[in-house]
């Protein structure tokens, strides 16, 4: 059996459609991936709001593909709308597409951190500082304490997809992770980070996750599949 995964992504995003398949490709089950795109170039409050307005069309397109699970794959688009937005959007999509597991990158990150038992976290984001502050506030409204965070201040979403891993790791090394339970190496599905999760866990001695690994965990769990993937960090290591 092949599980069909629907992805709603910003039109300028190229990373989530490589990292999520790369992760789920390590599973014993088979998956296919089907995307619908919302126009967005600059990661700004105005473009994020306009992008979210395209959601219903995307859901209809993926409904036609009879997907088995759907991931709204833009974390900041929801977190920038205020606390609890992922729950509201997931419910709205569920009303539009009943009987299909509905997830979002924002909700998946919250659930992934909760599954790890992490309450105090460090955070690396690519966003401009005002949007990064909204992400921090969103997570703190969910009951987490963000002990330290970094904003790489890249506003063009195409450029976010080209941020080199050494720049992400340098930002992580600049964080004060004293007392942290986990590190989110990339709070963005567009900033590449999959190859950083394992090395970062070894270097920092903490569970490390990203928007992509959290999304993979949420998809597997929602489909009733064992959320265990090799080389993807402690969240997906099993046996917790």
GROMACS .gro file of N, CA, C and O in nm, residues 100-219:
model
  480
  100UNK      N    1  -0.998   1.278   0.681
  100UNK     CA    2  -0.856   1.278   0.642
  100UNK      C    3  -0.775   1.344   0.753
  100UNK      O    4  -0.814   1.451   0.800
  101UNK      N    5  -0.667   1.280   0.799
  101UNK     CA    6  -0.584   1.345   0.900
  101UNK      C    7  -0.531   1.480   0.848
  101UNK      O    8  -0.472   1.487   0.740
  102UNK      N    9  -0.555   1.585   0.925
  102UNK     CA   10  -0.514   1.720   0.887
  102UNK      C   11  -0.411   1.770   0.987
  102UNK      O   12  -0.435   1.770   1.108
  103UNK      N   13  -0.297   1.813   0.935
  103UNK     CA   14  -0.187   1.857   1.020
  103UNK      C   15  -0.134   1.989   0.968
  103UNK      O   16  -0.160   2.029   0.855
  104UNK      N   17  -0.056   2.056   1.052
  104UNK     CA   18   0.014   2.176   1.009
  104UNK      C   19   0.155   2.173   1.066
  104UNK      O   20   0.180   2.108   1.169
  105UNK      N   21   0.246   2.240   0.999
  105UNK     CA   22   0.383   2.245   1.050
  105UNK      C   23   0.389   2.311   1.187
  105UNK      O   24   0.468   2.272   1.273
  106UNK      N   25   0.304   2.412   1.207
  106UNK     CA   26   0.300   2.479   1.337
  106UNK      C   27   0.255   2.383   1.446
  106UNK      O   28   0.318   2.372   1.552
  107UNK      N   29   0.146   2.313   1.422
  107UNK     CA   30   0.098   2.216   1.520
  107UNK      C   31   0.191   2.100   1.538
  107UNK      O   32   0.207   2.048   1.651
  108UNK      N   33   0.256   2.057   1.429
  108UNK     CA   34   0.349   1.945   1.438
  108UNK      C   35   0.469   1.979   1.526
  108UNK      O   36   0.517   1.893   1.602
  109UNK      N   37   0.517   2.103   1.518
  109UNK     CA   38   0.630   2.142   1.604
  109UNK      C   39   0.588   2.141   1.750
  109UNK      O   40   0.663   2.091   1.837
  110UNK      N   41   0.470   2.193   1.780
  110UNK     CA   42   0.419   2.190   1.917
  110UNK      C   43   0.407   2.046   1.966
  110UNK      O   44   0.451   2.011   2.077
  111UNK      N   45   0.351   1.959   1.883
  111UNK     CA   46   0.331   1.820   1.923
  111UNK      C   47   0.464   1.745   1.935
  111UNK      O   48   0.480   1.659   2.023
  112UNK      N   49   0.559   1.775   1.847
  112UNK     CA   50   0.689   1.710   1.854
  112UNK      C   51   0.764   1.745   1.980
  112UNK      O   52   0.823   1.658   2.047
  113UNK      N   53   0.762   1.872   2.016
  113UNK     CA   54   0.826   1.914   2.141
  113UNK      C   55   0.758   1.850   2.261
  113UNK      O   56   0.825   1.806   2.356
  114UNK      N   57   0.626   1.841   2.256
  114UNK     CA   58   0.551   1.779   2.365
  114UNK      C   59   0.586   1.631   2.377
  114UNK      O   60   0.605   1.578   2.487
  115UNK      N   61   0.598   1.563   2.262
  115UNK     CA   62   0.633   1.421   2.263
  115UNK      C   63   0.770   1.397   2.324
  115UNK      O   64   0.794   1.294   2.389
  116UNK      N   65   0.861   1.492   2.307
  116UNK     CA   66   0.994   1.482   2.366
  116UNK      C   67   0.996   1.518   2.514
  116UNK      O   68   1.097   1.498   2.581
  117UNK      N   69   0.885   1.571   2.563
  117UNK     CA   70   0.881   1.618   2.702
  117UNK      C   71   0.959   1.746   2.721
  117UNK      O   72   0.999   1.779   2.834
  118UNK      N   73   0.983   1.819   2.614
  118UNK     CA   74   1.062   1.942   2.621
  118UNK      C   75   0.974   2.060   2.658
  118UNK      O   76   0.868   2.080   2.596
  119UNK      N   77   1.017   2.137   2.756
  119UNK     CA   78   0.944   2.259   2.793
  119UNK      C   79   1.030   2.384   2.775
  119UNK      O   80   0.979   2.493   2.756
  120UNK      N   81   1.162   2.368   2.782
  120UNK     CA   82   1.254   2.481   2.767
  120UNK      C   83   1.337   2.456   2.640
  120UNK      O   84   1.406   2.354   2.631
  121UNK      N   85   1.327   2.548   2.545
  121UNK     CA   86   1.383   2.520   2.413
  121UNK      C   87   1.467   2.636   2.361
  121UNK      O   88   1.448   2.752   2.398
  122UNK      N   89   1.562   2.601   2.274
  122UNK     CA   90   1.633   2.699   2.192
  122UNK      C   91   1.577   2.693   2.052
  122UNK      O   92   1.521   2.591   2.009
  123UNK      N   93   1.595   2.801   1.976
  123UNK     CA   94   1.524   2.815   1.849
  123UNK      C   95   1.610   2.889   1.749
  123UNK      O   96   1.665   2.996   1.780
  124UNK      N   97   1.624   2.833   1.627
  124UNK     CA   98   1.688   2.904   1.517
  124UNK      C   99   1.584   2.926   1.408
  124UNK      O  100   1.518   2.831   1.364
  125UNK      N  101   1.566   3.051   1.367
  125UNK     CA  102   1.469   3.086   1.263
  125UNK      C  103   1.539   3.165   1.153
  125UNK      O  104   1.639   3.233   1.178
  126UNK      N  105   1.486   3.160   1.031
  126UNK     CA  106   1.543   3.242   0.924
  126UNK      C  107   1.478   3.380   0.914
  126UNK      O  108   1.519   3.462   0.831
  127UNK      N  109   1.375   3.406   0.995
  127UNK     CA  110   1.285   3.518   0.971
  127UNK      C  111   1.346   3.653   1.008
  127UNK      O  112   1.442   3.662   1.082
  128UNK      N  113   1.281   3.758   0.956
  128UNK     CA  114   1.309   3.892   1.005
  128UNK      C  115   1.269   3.896   1.153
  128UNK      O  116   1.179   3.825   1.197
  129UNK      N  117   1.336   3.982   1.228
  129UNK     CA  118   1.320   3.978   1.373
  129UNK      C  119   1.174   3.994   1.421
  129UNK      O  120   1.132   3.919   1.510
  130UNK      N  121   1.093   4.083   1.364
  130UNK     CA  122   0.954   4.093   1.413
  130UNK      C  123   0.876   3.964   1.397
  130UNK      O  124   0.798   3.927   1.486
  131UNK      N  125   0.896   3.892   1.285
  131UNK     CA  126   0.826   3.764   1.267
  131UNK      C  127   0.882   3.657   1.361
  131UNK      O  128   0.807   3.576   1.416
  132UNK      N  129   1.014   3.660   1.381
  132UNK     CA  130   1.074   3.564   1.475
  132UNK      C  131   1.018   3.585   1.616
  132UNK      O  132   0.992   3.488   1.688
  133UNK      N  133   0.997   3.709   1.653
  133UNK     CA  134   0.940   3.738   1.784
  133UNK      C  135   0.799   3.683   1.796
  133UNK      O  136   0.757   3.636   1.904
  134UNK      N  137   0.724   3.682   1.686
  134UNK     CA  138   0.589   3.625   1.688
  134UNK      C  139   0.594   3.474   1.703
  134UNK      O  140   0.508   3.416   1.771
  135UNK      N  141   0.692   3.410   1.641
  135UNK     CA  142   0.709   3.266   1.657
  135UNK      C  143   0.742   3.233   1.802
  135UNK      O  144   0.686   3.139   1.860
  136UNK      N  145   0.832   3.310   1.862
  136UNK     CA  146   0.867   3.289   2.003
  136UNK      C  147   0.743   3.306   2.091
  136UNK      O  148   0.715   3.223   2.179
  137UNK      N  149   0.667   3.412   2.066
  137UNK     CA  150   0.547   3.439   2.146
  137UNK      C  151   0.444   3.327   2.129
  137UNK      O  152   0.375   3.288   2.225
  138UNK      N  153   0.433   3.274   2.008
  138UNK     CA  154   0.338   3.165   1.981
  138UNK      C  155   0.374   3.041   2.062
  138UNK      O  156   0.288   2.981   2.127
  139UNK      N  157   0.501   3.005   2.060
  139UNK     CA  158   0.544   2.886   2.134
  139UNK      C  159   0.530   2.907   2.285
  139UNK      O  160   0.493   2.814   2.358
  140UNK      N  161   0.557   3.028   2.330
  140UNK     CA  162   0.541   3.053   2.474
  140UNK      C  163   0.395   3.050   2.514
  140UNK      O  164   0.361   3.007   2.625
  141UNK      N  165   0.305   3.091   2.424
  141UNK     CA  166   0.161   3.080   2.452
  141UNK      C  167   0.117   2.934   2.460
  141UNK      O  168   0.016   2.902   2.524
  142UNK      N  169   0.194   2.845   2.397
  142UNK     CA  170   0.166   2.701   2.403
  142UNK      C  171   0.227   2.636   2.527
  142UNK      O  172   0.218   2.515   2.545
  143UNK      N  173   0.292   2.716   2.612
  143UNK     CA  174   0.344   2.666   2.738
  143UNK      C  175   0.492   2.636   2.740
  143UNK      O  176   0.545   2.587   2.841
  144UNK      N  177   0.564   2.667   2.631
  144UNK     CA  178   0.708   2.646   2.627
  144UNK      C  179   0.781   2.772   2.674
  144UNK      O  180   0.728   2.882   2.662
  145UNK      N  181   0.901   2.753   2.724
  145UNK     CA  182   0.989   2.865   2.754
  145UNK      C  183   1.101   2.864   2.651
  145UNK      O  184   1.173   2.765   2.638
  146UNK      N  185   1.112   2.972   2.575
  146UNK     CA  186   1.220   2.984   2.477
  146UNK      C  187   1.339   3.048   2.548
  146UNK      O  188   1.339   3.168   2.575
  147UNK      N  189   1.440   2.967   2.579
  147UNK     CA  190   1.552   3.016   2.660
  147UNK      C  191   1.641   3.109   2.579
  147UNK      O  192   1.703   3.201   2.635
  148UNK      N  193   1.651   3.086   2.449
  148UNK     CA  194   1.726   3.176   2.361
  148UNK      C  195   1.687   3.145   2.218
  148UNK      O  196   1.642   3.033   2.188
  149UNK      N  197   1.703   3.243   2.129
  149UNK     CA  198   1.662   3.224   1.990
  149UNK      C  199   1.745   3.313   1.899
  149UNK      O  200   1.808   3.409   1.944
  150UNK      N  201   1.746   3.274   1.772
  150UNK     CA  202   1.820   3.350   1.672
  150UNK      C  203   1.730   3.373   1.551
  150UNK      O  204   1.652   3.285   1.512
  151UNK      N  205   1.742   3.492   1.493
  151UNK     CA  206   1.673   3.526   1.369
  151UNK      C  207   1.779   3.561   1.265
  151UNK      O  208   1.858   3.654   1.285
  152UNK      N  209   1.784   3.485   1.156
  152UNK     CA  210   1.885   3.510   1.053
  152UNK      C  211   1.846   3.626   0.962
  152UNK      O  212   1.926   3.671   0.881
  153UNK      N  213   1.723   3.672   0.972
  153UNK     CA  214   1.673   3.792   0.903
  153UNK      C  215   1.690   3.783   0.751
  153UNK      O  216   1.747   3.872   0.687
  154UNK      N  217   1.637   3.675   0.695
  154UNK     CA  218   1.630   3.657   0.551
  154UNK      C  219   1.484   3.673   0.510
  154UNK      O  220   1.401   3.590   0.548
  155UNK      N  221   1.451   3.776   0.436
  155UNK     CA  222   1.312   3.804   0.404
  155UNK      C  223   1.262   3.740   0.276
  155UNK      O  224   1.142   3.714   0.262
  156UNK      N  225   1.352   3.712   0.181
  156UNK     CA  226   1.314   3.651   0.055
  156UNK      C  227   1.307   3.500   0.073
  156UNK      O  228   1.406   3.436   0.109
  157UNK      N  229   1.189   3.442   0.045
  157UNK     CA  230   1.171   3.300   0.075
  157UNK      C  231   1.257   3.209  -0.012
  157UNK      O  232   1.297   3.101   0.030
  158UNK      N  233   1.288   3.253  -0.134
  158UNK     CA  234   1.378   3.175  -0.218
  158UNK      C  235   1.517   3.169  -0.155
  158UNK      O  236   1.582   3.064  -0.153
  159UNK      N  237   1.562   3.281  -0.100
  159UNK     CA  238   1.693   3.285  -0.035
  159UNK      C  239   1.695   3.202   0.092
  159UNK      O  240   1.798   3.143   0.127
  160UNK      N  241   1.581   3.193   0.162
  160UNK     CA  242   1.573   3.108   0.281
  160UNK      C  243   1.609   2.964   0.245
  160UNK      O  244   1.678   2.894   0.320
  161UNK      N  245   1.565   2.919   0.128
  161UNK     CA  246   1.593   2.783   0.084
  161UNK      C  247   1.737   2.759   0.047
  161UNK      O  248   1.775   2.644   0.021
  162UNK      N  249   1.817   2.865   0.046
  162UNK     CA  250   1.959   2.854   0.009
  162UNK      C  251   2.052   2.883   0.127
  162UNK      O  252   2.175   2.892   0.109
  163UNK      N  253   1.997   2.900   0.248
  163UNK     CA  254   2.081   2.928   0.365
  163UNK      C  255   2.172   2.808   0.391
  163UNK      O  256   2.123   2.695   0.409
  164UNK      N  257   2.303   2.828   0.393
  164UNK     CA  258   2.394   2.713   0.413
  164UNK      C  259   2.387   2.659   0.555
  164UNK      O  260   2.364   2.733   0.651
  165UNK      N  261   2.412   2.530   0.567
  165UNK     CA  262   2.406   2.466   0.698
  165UNK      C  263   2.504   2.523   0.798
  165UNK      O  264   2.473   2.530   0.918
  166UNK      N  265   2.622   2.568   0.751
  166UNK     CA  266   2.719   2.620   0.848
  166UNK      C  267   2.670   2.750   0.910
  166UNK      O  268   2.701   2.781   1.025
  167UNK      N  269   2.588   2.826   0.836
  167UNK     CA  270   2.532   2.949   0.895
  167UNK      C  271   2.428   2.913   1.002
  167UNK      O  272   2.420   2.981   1.105
  168UNK      N  273   2.350   2.809   0.977
  168UNK     CA  274   2.250   2.765   1.075
  168UNK      C  275   2.321   2.715   1.201
  168UNK      O  276   2.282   2.750   1.314
  169UNK      N  277   2.424   2.635   1.183
  169UNK     CA  278   2.498   2.582   1.299
  169UNK      C  279   2.568   2.693   1.375
  169UNK      O  280   2.574   2.691   1.499
  170UNK      N  281   2.621   2.792   1.305
  170UNK     CA  282   2.685   2.905   1.372
  170UNK      C  283   2.584   2.979   1.460
  170UNK      O  284   2.614   3.018   1.573
  171UNK      N  285   2.462   2.996   1.408
  171UNK     CA  286   2.358   3.061   1.487
  171UNK      C  287   2.323   2.978   1.610
  171UNK      O  288   2.305   3.032   1.721
  172UNK      N  289   2.316   2.846   1.594
  172UNK     CA  290   2.286   2.759   1.708
  172UNK      C  291   2.396   2.766   1.812
  172UNK      O  292   2.369   2.766   1.933
  173UNK      N  293   2.520   2.773   1.767
  173UNK     CA  294   2.633   2.782   1.862
  173UNK      C  295   2.633   2.913   1.940
  173UNK      O  296   2.690   2.921   2.048
  174UNK      N  297   2.568   3.014   1.885
  174UNK     CA  298   2.560   3.142   1.953
  174UNK      C  299   2.451   3.150   2.057
  174UNK      O  300   2.441   3.250   2.129
  175UNK      N  301   2.369   3.046   2.069
  175UNK     CA  302   2.260   3.046   2.167
  175UNK      C  303   2.311   3.005   2.304
  175UNK      O  304   2.402   2.923   2.316
  176UNK      N  305   2.249   3.061   2.406
  176UNK     CA  306   2.272   3.015   2.543
  176UNK      C  307   2.168   2.907   2.572
  176UNK      O  308   2.051   2.937   2.595
  177UNK      N  309   2.211   2.782   2.567
  177UNK     CA  310   2.119   2.669   2.583
  177UNK      C  311   2.119   2.613   2.725
  177UNK      O  312   2.072   2.502   2.747
  178UNK      N  313   2.168   2.691   2.819
  178UNK     CA  314   2.168   2.648   2.959
  178UNK      C  315   2.026   2.617   3.005
  178UNK      O  316   1.936   2.700   2.994
  179UNK      N  317   2.005   2.497   3.052
  179UNK     CA  318   1.873   2.457   3.101
  179UNK      C  319   1.775   2.419   2.993
  179UNK      O  320   1.659   2.387   3.022
  180UNK      N  321   1.818   2.416   2.867
  180UNK     CA  322   1.726   2.381   2.758
  180UNK      C  323   1.703   2.230   2.755
  180UNK      O  324   1.793   2.151   2.784
  181UNK      N  325   1.581   2.191   2.715
  181UNK     CA  326   1.545   2.050   2.699
  181UNK      C  327   1.560   2.005   2.555
  181UNK      O  328   1.568   1.885   2.528
  182UNK      N  329   1.558   2.098   2.460
  182UNK     CA  330   1.564   2.063   2.319
  182UNK      C  331   1.603   2.186   2.238
  182UNK      O  332   1.588   2.300   2.283
  183UNK      N  333   1.651   2.159   2.117
  183UNK     CA  334   1.686   2.265   2.024
  183UNK      C  335   1.608   2.245   1.895
  183UNK      O  336   1.611   2.136   1.836
  184UNK      N  337   1.539   2.350   1.851
  184UNK     CA  338   1.475   2.350   1.720
  184UNK      C  339   1.575   2.412   1.623
  184UNK      O  340   1.594   2.534   1.623
  185UNK      N  341   1.639   2.330   1.542
  185UNK     CA  342   1.747   2.378   1.457
  185UNK      C  343   1.693   2.458   1.338
  185UNK      O  344   1.765   2.542   1.283
  186UNK      N  345   1.568   2.434   1.301
  186UNK     CA  346   1.505   2.511   1.194
  186UNK      C  347   1.356   2.520   1.218
  186UNK      O  348   1.284   2.423   1.195
  187UNK      N  349   1.310   2.637   1.264
  187UNK     CA  350   1.167   2.658   1.284
  187UNK      C  351   1.106   2.710   1.154
  187UNK      O  352   1.039   2.813   1.150
  188UNK      N  353   1.130   2.636   1.046
  188UNK     CA  354   1.085   2.679   0.913
  188UNK      C  355   1.101   2.561   0.818
  188UNK      O  356   1.208   2.500   0.814
  189UNK      N  357   0.997   2.530   0.739
  189UNK     CA  358   1.007   2.417   0.647
  189UNK      C  359   1.090   2.450   0.524
  189UNK      O  360   1.124   2.360   0.446
  190UNK      N  361   1.124   2.578   0.504
  190UNK     CA  362   1.202   2.616   0.386
  190UNK      C  363   1.352   2.622   0.415
  190UNK      O  364   1.432   2.606   0.324
  191UNK      N  365   1.393   2.644   0.541
  191UNK     CA  366   1.536   2.653   0.571
  191UNK      C  367   1.595   2.513   0.582
  191UNK      O  368   1.560   2.436   0.672
  192UNK      N  369   1.685   2.473   0.493
  192UNK     CA  370   1.737   2.336   0.493
  192UNK      C  371   1.808   2.303   0.625
  192UNK      O  372   1.887   2.382   0.676
  193UNK      N  373   1.777   2.184   0.677
  193UNK     CA  374   1.837   2.148   0.806
  193UNK      C  375   1.845   1.998   0.829
  193UNK      O  376   1.899   1.956   0.932
  194UNK      N  377   1.792   1.918   0.738
  194UNK     CA  378   1.782   1.775   0.764
  194UNK      C  379   1.917   1.713   0.797
  194UNK      O  380   1.928   1.630   0.888
  195UNK      N  381   2.022   1.754   0.726
  195UNK     CA  382   2.155   1.698   0.750
  195UNK      C  383   2.219   1.749   0.879
  195UNK      O  384   2.325   1.699   0.919
  196UNK      N  385   2.155   1.847   0.944
  196UNK     CA  386   2.213   1.907   1.064
  196UNK      C  387   2.164   1.842   1.192
  196UNK      O  388   2.227   1.857   1.297
  197UNK      N  389   2.052   1.771   1.186
  197UNK     CA  390   1.987   1.723   1.308
  197UNK      C  391   2.078   1.630   1.387
  197UNK      O  392   2.101   1.650   1.507
  198UNK      N  393   2.133   1.527   1.321
  198UNK     CA  394   2.220   1.432   1.390
  198UNK      C  395   2.346   1.497   1.445
  198UNK      O  396   2.378   1.482   1.564
  199UNK      N  397   2.423   1.571   1.363
  199UNK     CA  398   2.543   1.637   1.414
  199UNK      C  399   2.513   1.735   1.527
  199UNK      O  400   2.592   1.747   1.622
  200UNK      N  401   2.400   1.806   1.519
  200UNK     CA  402   2.367   1.902   1.625
  200UNK      C  403   2.333   1.830   1.755
  200UNK      O  404   2.370   1.878   1.864
  201UNK      N  405   2.264   1.716   1.747
  201UNK     CA  406   2.238   1.640   1.870
  201UNK      C  407   2.369   1.598   1.936
  201UNK      O  408   2.383   1.605   2.059
  202UNK      N  409   2.463   1.554   1.855
  202UNK     CA  410   2.591   1.511   1.910
  202UNK      C  411   2.669   1.628   1.970
  202UNK      O  412   2.728   1.617   2.078
  203UNK      N  413   2.667   1.741   1.902
  203UNK     CA  414   2.743   1.858   1.949
  203UNK      C  415   2.684   1.920   2.074
  203UNK      O  416   2.758   1.956   2.167
  204UNK      N  417   2.552   1.936   2.077
  204UNK     CA  418   2.489   2.010   2.186
  204UNK      C  419   2.438   1.920   2.299
  204UNK      O  420   2.402   1.970   2.406
  205UNK      N  421   2.433   1.789   2.275
  205UNK     CA  422   2.389   1.698   2.380
  205UNK      C  423   2.243   1.714   2.415
  205UNK      O  424   2.203   1.686   2.529
  206UNK      N  425   2.161   1.756   2.318
  206UNK     CA  426   2.018   1.777   2.338
  206UNK      C  427   1.940   1.710   2.226
  206UNK      O  428   1.994   1.691   2.116
  207UNK      N  429   1.815   1.676   2.250
  207UNK     CA  430   1.729   1.639   2.137
  207UNK      C  431   1.720   1.758   2.041
  207UNK      O  432   1.700   1.872   2.085
  208UNK      N  433   1.733   1.731   1.913
  208UNK     CA  434   1.726   1.836   1.811
  208UNK      C  435   1.618   1.797   1.712
  208UNK      O  436   1.614   1.683   1.665
  209UNK      N  437   1.532   1.891   1.681
  209UNK     CA  438   1.429   1.866   1.581
  209UNK      C  439   1.415   1.988   1.491
  209UNK      O  440   1.470   2.094   1.519
  210UNK      N  441   1.345   1.969   1.383
  210UNK     CA  442   1.320   2.076   1.288
  210UNK      C  443   1.174   2.072   1.248
  210UNK      O  444   1.102   1.977   1.282
  211UNK      N  445   1.131   2.172   1.173
  211UNK     CA  446   0.994   2.169   1.122
  211UNK      C  447   0.970   2.045   1.038
  211UNK      O  448   0.861   1.986   1.041
  212UNK      N  449   1.073   2.001   0.965
  212UNK     CA  450   1.057   1.883   0.879
  212UNK      C  451   1.048   1.754   0.961
  212UNK      O  452   0.961   1.669   0.934
  213UNK      N  453   1.135   1.735   1.059
  213UNK     CA  454   1.129   1.611   1.137
  213UNK      C  455   1.001   1.607   1.220
  213UNK      O  456   0.941   1.501   1.236
  214UNK      N  457   0.958   1.724   1.270
  214UNK     CA  458   0.831   1.728   1.343
  214UNK      C  459   0.715   1.695   1.251
  214UNK      O  460   0.622   1.623   1.289
  215UNK      N  461   0.720   1.745   1.126
  215UNK     CA  462   0.614   1.715   1.031
  215UNK      C  463   0.609   1.567   0.996
  215UNK      O  464   0.501   1.508   0.986
  216UNK      N  465   0.726   1.506   0.978
  216UNK     CA  466   0.730   1.362   0.949
  216UNK      C  467   0.674   1.281   1.065
  216UNK      O  468   0.598   1.185   1.045
  217UNK      N  469   0.710   1.319   1.187
  217UNK     CA  470   0.659   1.251   1.307
  217UNK      C  471   0.506   1.261   1.312
  217UNK      O  472   0.436   1.161   1.337
  218UNK      N  473   0.454   1.381   1.286
  218UNK     CA  474   0.309   1.401   1.293
  218UNK      C  475   0.237   1.322   1.184
  218UNK      O  476   0.131   1.264   1.209
  219UNK      N  477   0.293   1.319   1.064
  219UNK     CA  478   0.230   1.244   0.956
  219UNK      C  479   0.225   1.094   0.988
  219UNK      O  480   0.120   1.030   0.973
   0.00000   0.00000   0.00000
